[in-house]
Structure formats: structure tokens, C-alpha cells
PDB file of C-alpha atoms in Angstrom:
ATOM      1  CA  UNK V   1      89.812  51.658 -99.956  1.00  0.00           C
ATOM      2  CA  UNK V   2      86.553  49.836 -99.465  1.00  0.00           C
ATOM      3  CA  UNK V   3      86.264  46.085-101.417  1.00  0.00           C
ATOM      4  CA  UNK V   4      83.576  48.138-103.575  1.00  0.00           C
ATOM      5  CA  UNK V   5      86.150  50.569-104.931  1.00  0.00           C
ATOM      6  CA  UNK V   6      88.973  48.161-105.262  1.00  0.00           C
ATOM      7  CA  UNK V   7      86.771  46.001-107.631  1.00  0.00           C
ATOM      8  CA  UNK V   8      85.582  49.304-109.264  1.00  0.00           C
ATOM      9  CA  UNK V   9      89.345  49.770-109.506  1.00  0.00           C
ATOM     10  CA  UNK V  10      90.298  46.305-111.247  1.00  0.00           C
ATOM     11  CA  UNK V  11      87.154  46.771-114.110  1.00  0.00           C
ATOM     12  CA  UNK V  12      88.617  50.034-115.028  1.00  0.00           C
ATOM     13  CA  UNK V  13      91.754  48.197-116.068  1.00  0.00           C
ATOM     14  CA  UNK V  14      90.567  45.303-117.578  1.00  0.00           C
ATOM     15  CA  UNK V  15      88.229  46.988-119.866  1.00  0.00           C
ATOM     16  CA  UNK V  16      88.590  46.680-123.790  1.00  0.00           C
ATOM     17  CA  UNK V  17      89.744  44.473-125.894  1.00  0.00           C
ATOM     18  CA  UNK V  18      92.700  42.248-124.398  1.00  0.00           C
ATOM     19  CA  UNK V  19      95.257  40.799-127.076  1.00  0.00           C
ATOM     20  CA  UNK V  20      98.222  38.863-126.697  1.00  0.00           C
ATOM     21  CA  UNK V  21     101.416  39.728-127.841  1.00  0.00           C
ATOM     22  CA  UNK V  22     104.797  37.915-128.496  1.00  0.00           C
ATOM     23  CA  UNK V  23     107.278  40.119-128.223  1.00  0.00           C
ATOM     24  CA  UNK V  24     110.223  38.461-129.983  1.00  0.00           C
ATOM     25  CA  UNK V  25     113.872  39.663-130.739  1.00  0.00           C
ATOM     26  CA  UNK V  26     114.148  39.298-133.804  1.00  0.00           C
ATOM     27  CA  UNK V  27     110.078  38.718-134.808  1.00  0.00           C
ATOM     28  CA  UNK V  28     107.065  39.754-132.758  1.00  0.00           C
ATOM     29  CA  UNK V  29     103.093  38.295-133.220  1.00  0.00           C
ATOM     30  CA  UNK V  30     100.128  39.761-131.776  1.00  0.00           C
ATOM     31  CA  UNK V  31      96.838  37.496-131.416  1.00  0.00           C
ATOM     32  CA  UNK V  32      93.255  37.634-129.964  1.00  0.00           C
ATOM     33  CA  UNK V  33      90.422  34.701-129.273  1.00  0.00           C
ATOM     34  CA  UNK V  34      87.905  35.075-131.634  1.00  0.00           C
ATOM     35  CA  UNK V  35      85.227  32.007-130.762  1.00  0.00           C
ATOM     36  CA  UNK V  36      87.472  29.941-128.005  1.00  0.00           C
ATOM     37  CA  UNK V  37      90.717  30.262-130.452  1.00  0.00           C
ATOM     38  CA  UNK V  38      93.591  32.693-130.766  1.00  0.00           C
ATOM     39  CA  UNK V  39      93.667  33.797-134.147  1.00  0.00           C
ATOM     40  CA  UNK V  40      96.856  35.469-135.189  1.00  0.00           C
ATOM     41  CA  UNK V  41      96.284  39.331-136.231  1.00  0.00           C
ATOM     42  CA  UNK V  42      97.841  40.012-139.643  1.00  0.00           C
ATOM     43  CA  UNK V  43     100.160  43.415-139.780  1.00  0.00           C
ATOM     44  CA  UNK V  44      99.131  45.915-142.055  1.00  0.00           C
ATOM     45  CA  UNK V  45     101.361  44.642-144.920  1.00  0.00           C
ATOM     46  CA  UNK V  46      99.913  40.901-144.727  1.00  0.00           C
ATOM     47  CA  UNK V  47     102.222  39.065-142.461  1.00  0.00           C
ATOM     48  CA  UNK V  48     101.654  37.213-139.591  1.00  0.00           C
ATOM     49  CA  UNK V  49     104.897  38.591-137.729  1.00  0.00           C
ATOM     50  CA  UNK V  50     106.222  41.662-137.575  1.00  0.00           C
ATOM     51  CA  UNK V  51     110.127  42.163-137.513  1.00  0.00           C
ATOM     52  CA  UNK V  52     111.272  43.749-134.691  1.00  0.00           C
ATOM     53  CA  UNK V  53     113.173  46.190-136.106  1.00  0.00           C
ATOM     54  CA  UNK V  54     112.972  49.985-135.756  1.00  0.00           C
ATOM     55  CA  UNK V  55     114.255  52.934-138.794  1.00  0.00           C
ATOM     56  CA  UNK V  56     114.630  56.164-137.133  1.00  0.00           C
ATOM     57  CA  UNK V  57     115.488  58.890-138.806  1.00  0.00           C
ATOM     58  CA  UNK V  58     114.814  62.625-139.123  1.00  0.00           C
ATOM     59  CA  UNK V  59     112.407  62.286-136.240  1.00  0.00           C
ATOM     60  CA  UNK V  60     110.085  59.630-138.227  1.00  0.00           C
ATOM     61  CA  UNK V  61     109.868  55.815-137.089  1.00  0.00           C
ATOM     62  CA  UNK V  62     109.439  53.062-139.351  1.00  0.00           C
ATOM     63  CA  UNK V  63     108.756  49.567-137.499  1.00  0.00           C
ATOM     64  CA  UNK V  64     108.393  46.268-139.190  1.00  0.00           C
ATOM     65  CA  UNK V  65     109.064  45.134-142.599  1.00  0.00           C
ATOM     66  CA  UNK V  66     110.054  48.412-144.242  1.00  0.00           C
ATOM     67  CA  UNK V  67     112.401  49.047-141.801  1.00  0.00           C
ATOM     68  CA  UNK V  68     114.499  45.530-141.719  1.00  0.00           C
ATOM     69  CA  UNK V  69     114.222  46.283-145.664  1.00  0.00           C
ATOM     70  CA  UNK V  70     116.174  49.897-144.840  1.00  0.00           C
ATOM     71  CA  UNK V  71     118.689  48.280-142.407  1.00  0.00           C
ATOM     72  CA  UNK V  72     120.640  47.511-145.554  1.00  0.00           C
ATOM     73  CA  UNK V  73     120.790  50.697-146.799  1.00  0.00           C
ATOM     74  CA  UNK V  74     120.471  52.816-143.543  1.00  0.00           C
ATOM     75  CA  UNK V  75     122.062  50.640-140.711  1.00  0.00           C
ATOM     76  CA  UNK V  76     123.151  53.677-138.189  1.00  0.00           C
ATOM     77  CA  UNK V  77     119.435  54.439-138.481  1.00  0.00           C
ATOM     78  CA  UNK V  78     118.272  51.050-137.420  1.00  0.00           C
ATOM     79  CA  UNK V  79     117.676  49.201-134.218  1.00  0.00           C
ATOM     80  CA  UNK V  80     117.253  45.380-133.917  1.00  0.00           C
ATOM     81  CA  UNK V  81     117.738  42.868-131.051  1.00  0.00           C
ATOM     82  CA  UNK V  82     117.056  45.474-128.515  1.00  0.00           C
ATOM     83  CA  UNK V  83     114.885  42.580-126.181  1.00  0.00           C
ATOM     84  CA  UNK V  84     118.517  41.351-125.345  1.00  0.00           C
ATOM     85  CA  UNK V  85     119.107  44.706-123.616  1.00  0.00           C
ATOM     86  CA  UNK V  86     115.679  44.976-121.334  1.00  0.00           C
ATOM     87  CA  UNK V  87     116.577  45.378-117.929  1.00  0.00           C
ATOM     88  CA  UNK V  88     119.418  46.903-118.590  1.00  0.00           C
ATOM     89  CA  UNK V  89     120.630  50.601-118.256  1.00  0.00           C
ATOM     90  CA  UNK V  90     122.085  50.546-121.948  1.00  0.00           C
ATOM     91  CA  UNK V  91     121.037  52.889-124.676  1.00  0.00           C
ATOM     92  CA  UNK V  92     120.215  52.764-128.210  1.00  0.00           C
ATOM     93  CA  UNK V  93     121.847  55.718-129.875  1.00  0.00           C
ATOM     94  CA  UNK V  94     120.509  57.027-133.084  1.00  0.00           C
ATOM     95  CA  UNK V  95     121.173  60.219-134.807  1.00  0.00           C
ATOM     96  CA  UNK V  96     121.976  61.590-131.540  1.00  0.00           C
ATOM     97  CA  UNK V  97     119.653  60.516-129.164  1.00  0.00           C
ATOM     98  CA  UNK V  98     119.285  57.901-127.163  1.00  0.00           C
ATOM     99  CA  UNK V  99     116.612  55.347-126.535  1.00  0.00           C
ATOM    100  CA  UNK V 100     116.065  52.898-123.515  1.00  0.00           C
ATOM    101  CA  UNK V 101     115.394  49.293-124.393  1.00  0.00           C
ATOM    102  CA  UNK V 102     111.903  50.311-123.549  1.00  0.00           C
ATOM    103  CA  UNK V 103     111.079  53.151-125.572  1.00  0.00           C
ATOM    104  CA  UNK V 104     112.468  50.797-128.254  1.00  0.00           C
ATOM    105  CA  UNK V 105     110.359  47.797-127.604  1.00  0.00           C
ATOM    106  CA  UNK V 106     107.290  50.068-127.167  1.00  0.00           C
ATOM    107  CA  UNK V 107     107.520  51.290-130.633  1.00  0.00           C
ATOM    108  CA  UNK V 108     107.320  47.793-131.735  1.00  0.00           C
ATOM    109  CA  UNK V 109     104.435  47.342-129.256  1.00  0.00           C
ATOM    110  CA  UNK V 110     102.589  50.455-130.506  1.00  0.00           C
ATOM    111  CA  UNK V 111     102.703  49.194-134.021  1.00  0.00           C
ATOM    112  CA  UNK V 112     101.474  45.772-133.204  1.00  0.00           C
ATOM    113  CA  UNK V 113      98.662  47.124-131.265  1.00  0.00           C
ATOM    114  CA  UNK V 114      97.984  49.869-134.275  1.00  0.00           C
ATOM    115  CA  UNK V 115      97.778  46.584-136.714  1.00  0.00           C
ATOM    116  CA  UNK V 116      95.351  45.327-133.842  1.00  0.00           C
ATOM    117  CA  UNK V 117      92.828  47.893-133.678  1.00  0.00           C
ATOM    118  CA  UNK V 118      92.648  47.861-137.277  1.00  0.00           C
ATOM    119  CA  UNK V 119      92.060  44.199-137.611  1.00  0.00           C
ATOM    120  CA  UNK V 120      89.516  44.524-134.488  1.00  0.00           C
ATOM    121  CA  UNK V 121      87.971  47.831-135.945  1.00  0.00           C
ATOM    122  CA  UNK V 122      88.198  49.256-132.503  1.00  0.00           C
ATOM    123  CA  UNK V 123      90.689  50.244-129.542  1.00  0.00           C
ATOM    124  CA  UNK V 124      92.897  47.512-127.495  1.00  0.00           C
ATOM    125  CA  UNK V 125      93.747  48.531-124.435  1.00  0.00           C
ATOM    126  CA  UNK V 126      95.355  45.227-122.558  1.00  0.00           C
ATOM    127  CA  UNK V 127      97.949  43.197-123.428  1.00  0.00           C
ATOM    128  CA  UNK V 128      99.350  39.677-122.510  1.00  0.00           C
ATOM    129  CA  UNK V 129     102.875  39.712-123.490  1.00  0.00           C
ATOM    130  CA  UNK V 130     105.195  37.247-123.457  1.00  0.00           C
ATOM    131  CA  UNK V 131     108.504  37.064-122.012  1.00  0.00           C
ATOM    132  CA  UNK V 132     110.934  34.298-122.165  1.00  0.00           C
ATOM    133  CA  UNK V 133     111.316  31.744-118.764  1.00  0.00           C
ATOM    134  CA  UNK V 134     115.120  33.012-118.057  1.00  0.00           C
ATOM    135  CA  UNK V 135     113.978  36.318-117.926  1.00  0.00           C
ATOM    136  CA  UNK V 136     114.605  38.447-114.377  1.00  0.00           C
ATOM    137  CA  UNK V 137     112.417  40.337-112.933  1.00  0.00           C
ATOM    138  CA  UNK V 138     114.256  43.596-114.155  1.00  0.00           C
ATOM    139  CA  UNK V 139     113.729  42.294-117.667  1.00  0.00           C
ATOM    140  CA  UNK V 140     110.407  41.013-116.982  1.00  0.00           C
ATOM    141  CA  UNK V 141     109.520  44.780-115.346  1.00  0.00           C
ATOM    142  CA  UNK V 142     111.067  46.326-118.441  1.00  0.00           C
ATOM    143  CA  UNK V 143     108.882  44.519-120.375  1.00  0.00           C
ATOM    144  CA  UNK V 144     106.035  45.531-118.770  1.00  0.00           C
ATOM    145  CA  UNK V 145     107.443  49.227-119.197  1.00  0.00           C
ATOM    146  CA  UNK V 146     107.229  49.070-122.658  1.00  0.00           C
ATOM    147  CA  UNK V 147     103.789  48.044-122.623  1.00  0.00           C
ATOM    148  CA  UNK V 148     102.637  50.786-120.723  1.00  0.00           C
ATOM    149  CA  UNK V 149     104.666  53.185-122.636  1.00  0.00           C
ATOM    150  CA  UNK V 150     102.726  51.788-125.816  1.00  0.00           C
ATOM    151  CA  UNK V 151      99.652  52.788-124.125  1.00  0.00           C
ATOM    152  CA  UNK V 152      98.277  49.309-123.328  1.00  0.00           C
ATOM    153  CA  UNK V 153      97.353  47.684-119.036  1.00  0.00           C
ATOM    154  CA  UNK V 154     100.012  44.881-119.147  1.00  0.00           C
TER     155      UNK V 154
END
């Protein structure tokens, strides 16, 4: 590949907006620089987190608030502190079927970047996320994984 493609190559995938995104266990955030400054990107209900928690049932996802909110009432529904199993093989098993830590996480990640393109009134397409400083590369990988599988260039 000649140095003219390869940097043909790299604009493709740094194109869009770019926002950054902390991908927490129990909370996540999602923020862009507006003038010089990250500004924090309110969800769609108002908050400046989201919890990462995921309601699955009959086939339909809820992610965020209304979902910690149902893990009362519906807990063999609900998923929650699924970051502590990235890089692992485990499974998430709900109503039958299972989910990968990363299939997990990228709901969370495709809600965050949903709240995102609403607040930016246009489509994101990279993402900085966070991982914690223990992390392995497996986990870090995974991580990375569920960005991609949220449809955003990690």
C-alpha cells in the first residue's frame, strides 16, 4: 500500500464526530469538546450518567435509568456489572440466551452514542473510551469489541 493510500486509509476512520466515553460498571458518561472543553452530553432523560444497566426482555432492550428502575421488579431480566466480566469467556444469560460481556457493554455504548447524536444533532462515529489502568489487554481488546459492535472506530 502506497503512503498515499495508507493516509487515505487513516481519514476514512477518523472522520465524524469523535466523543469520549466512560464506560463505567456501575455508571457510564459520554462527553465531547465543544470550544477547547469537554462538556458532558446529557442522556435523553436529563442525567449526566447513564446506569449501566441493561432490561431485556421479550426481545426489547431497555438501557439506563428505566432499566436499573425495573431491576427491582424484573431482576432475571436485568444485567449490571457486566465490565467485571470483559475479557472473559463468561455469558450473560437472559430469557434463554446468552450474551458476551461485549454485546452487553455495546448496548450501553449504543445508547450513549444514540444520546450523543441527539445532543450533537448529527452522527458520531469515533469513540475514546476509557478503561481502567489494571485492565489486560484481553479486557482492554474486549472493550474495544464493544465499541465496534456499537458501531463506533475505537
Amino acid at each position: 500500500m502506497t503512503e498515499e493510500n495508507k493516509k487515505n486509509e487513516e481519514t476514512k476512520t477518523v472522520s465524524g464526530r469523535t466523543i469520549g466515553i466512560d464506560l463505567g460498571t456501575t455508571f457510564s458518561a459520554v462527553a465531547v469538546m465543544e470550544a477547547g472543553k469537554a462538556t458532558i452530553i446529557p442522556n435523553a432523560e436529563g442525567d449526566r450518567t447513564t446506569p449501566s444497566v441493561i432490561t431485556i426482555k421479550d426481545g426489547e432492550r431497555i438501557v439506563g435509568k428505566i432499566a436499573k428502575n425495573q431491576a427491582i421488579t424484573n431482576p432475571e431480566h436485568t444485567i449490571r456489572s457486566v465490565k467485571r466480566l470483559m475479557g472473559t469467556n463468561e455469558k450473560v444469560t437472559v430469557d434463554g440466551k446468552d450474551y458476551s460481556p461485549q454485546e452487553v457493554s455495546a448496548m450501553v455504548l449504543q445508547k450513549l452514542k444514540a444520546d450523543a447524536e441527539a445532543y450533537l444533532g448529527g452522527p458520531v462515529e469515533n469513540a475514546v473510551i476509557t478503561v481502567p489502568a489494571y485492565f489486560e489487554d484481553a479486557q482492554r481488546q474486549a472493550t474495544k469489541d464493544a465499541g465496534k459492535v456499537a458501531g463506533l472506530n475505537v
